[in-house]
C-alpha positions as a Python dict, from the first residue, in 0.01 Angstrom:
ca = {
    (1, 'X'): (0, 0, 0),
    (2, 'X'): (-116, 103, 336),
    (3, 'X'): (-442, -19, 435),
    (4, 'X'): (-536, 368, 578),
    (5, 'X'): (-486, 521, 288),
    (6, 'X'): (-744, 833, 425),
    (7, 'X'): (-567, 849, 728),
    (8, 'X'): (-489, 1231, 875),
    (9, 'X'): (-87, 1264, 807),
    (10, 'X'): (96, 1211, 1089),
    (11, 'X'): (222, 1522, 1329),
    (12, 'X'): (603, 1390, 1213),
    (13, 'X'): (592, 1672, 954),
    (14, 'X'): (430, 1953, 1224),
    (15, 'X'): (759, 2140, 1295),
    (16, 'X'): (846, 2182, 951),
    (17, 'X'): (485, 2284, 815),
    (18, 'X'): (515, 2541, 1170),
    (19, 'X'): (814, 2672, 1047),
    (20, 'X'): (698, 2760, 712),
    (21, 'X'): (380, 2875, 888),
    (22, 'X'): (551, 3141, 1079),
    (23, 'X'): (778, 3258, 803),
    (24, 'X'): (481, 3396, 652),
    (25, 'X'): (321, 3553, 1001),
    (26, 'X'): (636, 3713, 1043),
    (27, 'X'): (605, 3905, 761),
    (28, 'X'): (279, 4070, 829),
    (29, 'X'): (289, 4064, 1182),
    (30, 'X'): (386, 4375, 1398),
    (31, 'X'): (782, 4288, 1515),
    (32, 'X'): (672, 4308, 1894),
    (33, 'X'): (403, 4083, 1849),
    (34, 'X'): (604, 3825, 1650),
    (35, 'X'): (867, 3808, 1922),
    (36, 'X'): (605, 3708, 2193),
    (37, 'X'): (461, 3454, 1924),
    (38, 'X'): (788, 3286, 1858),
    (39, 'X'): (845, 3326, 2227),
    (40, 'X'): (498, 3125, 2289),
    (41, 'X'): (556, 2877, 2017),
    (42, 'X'): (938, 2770, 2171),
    (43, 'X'): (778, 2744, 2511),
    (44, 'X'): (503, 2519, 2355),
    (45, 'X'): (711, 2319, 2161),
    (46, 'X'): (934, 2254, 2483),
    (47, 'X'): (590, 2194, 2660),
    (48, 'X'): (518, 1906, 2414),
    (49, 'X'): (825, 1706, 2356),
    (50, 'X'): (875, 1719, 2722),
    (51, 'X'): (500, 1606, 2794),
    (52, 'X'): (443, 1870, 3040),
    (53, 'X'): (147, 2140, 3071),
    (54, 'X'): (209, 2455, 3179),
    (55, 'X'): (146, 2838, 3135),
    (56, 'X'): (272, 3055, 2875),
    (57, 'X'): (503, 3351, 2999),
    (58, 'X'): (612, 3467, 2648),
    (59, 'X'): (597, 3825, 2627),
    (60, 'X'): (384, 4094, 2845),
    (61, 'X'): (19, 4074, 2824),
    (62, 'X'): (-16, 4380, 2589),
    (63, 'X'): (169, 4214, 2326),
    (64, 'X'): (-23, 3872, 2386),
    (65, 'X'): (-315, 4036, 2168),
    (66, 'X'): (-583, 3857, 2016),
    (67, 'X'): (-358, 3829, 1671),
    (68, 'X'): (-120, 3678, 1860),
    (69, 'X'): (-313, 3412, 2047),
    (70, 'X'): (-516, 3287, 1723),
    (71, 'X'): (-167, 3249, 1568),
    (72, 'X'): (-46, 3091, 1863),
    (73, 'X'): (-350, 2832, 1815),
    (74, 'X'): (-263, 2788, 1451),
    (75, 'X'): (87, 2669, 1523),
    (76, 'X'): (3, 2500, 1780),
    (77, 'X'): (-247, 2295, 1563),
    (78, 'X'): (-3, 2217, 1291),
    (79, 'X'): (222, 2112, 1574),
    (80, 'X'): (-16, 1860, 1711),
    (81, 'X'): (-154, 1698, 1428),
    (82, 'X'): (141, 1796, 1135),
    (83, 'X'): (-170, 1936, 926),
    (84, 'X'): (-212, 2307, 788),
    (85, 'X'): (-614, 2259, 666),
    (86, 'X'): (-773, 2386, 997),
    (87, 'X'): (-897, 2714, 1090),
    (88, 'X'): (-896, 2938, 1437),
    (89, 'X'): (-1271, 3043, 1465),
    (90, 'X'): (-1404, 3300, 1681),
    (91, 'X'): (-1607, 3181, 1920),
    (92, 'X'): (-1827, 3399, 2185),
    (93, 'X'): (-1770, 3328, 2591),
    (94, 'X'): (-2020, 3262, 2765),
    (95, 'X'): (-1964, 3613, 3011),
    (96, 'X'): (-1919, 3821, 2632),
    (97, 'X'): (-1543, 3744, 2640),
    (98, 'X'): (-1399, 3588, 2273),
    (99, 'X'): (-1238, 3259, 2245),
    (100, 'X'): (-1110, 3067, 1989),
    (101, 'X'): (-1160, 2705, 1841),
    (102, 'X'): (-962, 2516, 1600),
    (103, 'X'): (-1175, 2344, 1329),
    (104, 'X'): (-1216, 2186, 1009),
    (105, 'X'): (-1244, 2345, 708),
    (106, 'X'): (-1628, 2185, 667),
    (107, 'X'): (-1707, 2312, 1029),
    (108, 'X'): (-1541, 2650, 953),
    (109, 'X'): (-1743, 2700, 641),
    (110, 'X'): (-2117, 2613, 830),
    (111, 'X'): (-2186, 2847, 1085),
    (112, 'X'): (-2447, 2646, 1227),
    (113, 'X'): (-2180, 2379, 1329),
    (114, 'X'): (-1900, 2652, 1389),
    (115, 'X'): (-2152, 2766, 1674),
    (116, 'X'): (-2262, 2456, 1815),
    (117, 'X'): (-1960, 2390, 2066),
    (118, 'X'): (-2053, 2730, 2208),
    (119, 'X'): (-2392, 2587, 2283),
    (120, 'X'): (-2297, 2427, 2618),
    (121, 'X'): (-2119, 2735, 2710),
    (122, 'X'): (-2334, 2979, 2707),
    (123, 'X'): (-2595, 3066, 2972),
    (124, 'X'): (-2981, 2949, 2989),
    (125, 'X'): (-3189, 3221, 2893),
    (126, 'X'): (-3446, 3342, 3120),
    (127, 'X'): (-3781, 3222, 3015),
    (128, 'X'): (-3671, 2996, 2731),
}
């Protein structure tokens, strides 16, 4: 018996899990979309197992939309940690922009914790 018995599961099972994942997000996402997704998510996998960073140049930028960048999160969470029990949460910029976080289900389901990482982000209010 393994002494870490309520350790997170290893990332050995994150391309398989991904795979499923985007079987499903293929089939409700719009066709243009999906091919600058999968685009995205070959370039990041190559990213990964090669160690390197580097910039995404799937698809133009209209089909990079906001769909396609939380799904692009998703995957790239399952990915990393080989785990599908996180969620991509909206998360205001500090000049009105979005962003995104990936979280925990018990972050994701407290708003007062879902905003607190936006805390340091955001800009001092006049006065306050």
């Amino acid at each position: 018996m393994n002494d870490d018995d309520n350790a997170p599961e290893t990332s050995d099972n994150g391309p398989d899990l991904a795979s499923l994942y985007l079987k499903s997000v293929k089939a409700r996402m719009d066709p243009d979309q999906f091919a600058t997704l999968d685009q995205a998510v070959h370039e990041l996998a190559h990213m990964l197992s090669d160690g390197h960073t580097g910039i995404f140049e799937a698809g133009g930028r209209e089909n990079f939309t906001a769909d396609v960048q939380r799904e692009l999160l998703a995957v790239m969470a399952i990915l990393t940690t080989g785990r599908m029990d996180h969620h991509v949460a909206e998360l205001p910029g500090p000049d009105g922009s979005t962003g995104y976080a990936v979280v925990t289900a018990d972050v994701a389901n407290d708003p007062e914790t879902a905003r607190a990482p936006c805390q340091g982000l955001l800009p001092a209010q006049n006065g306050g």
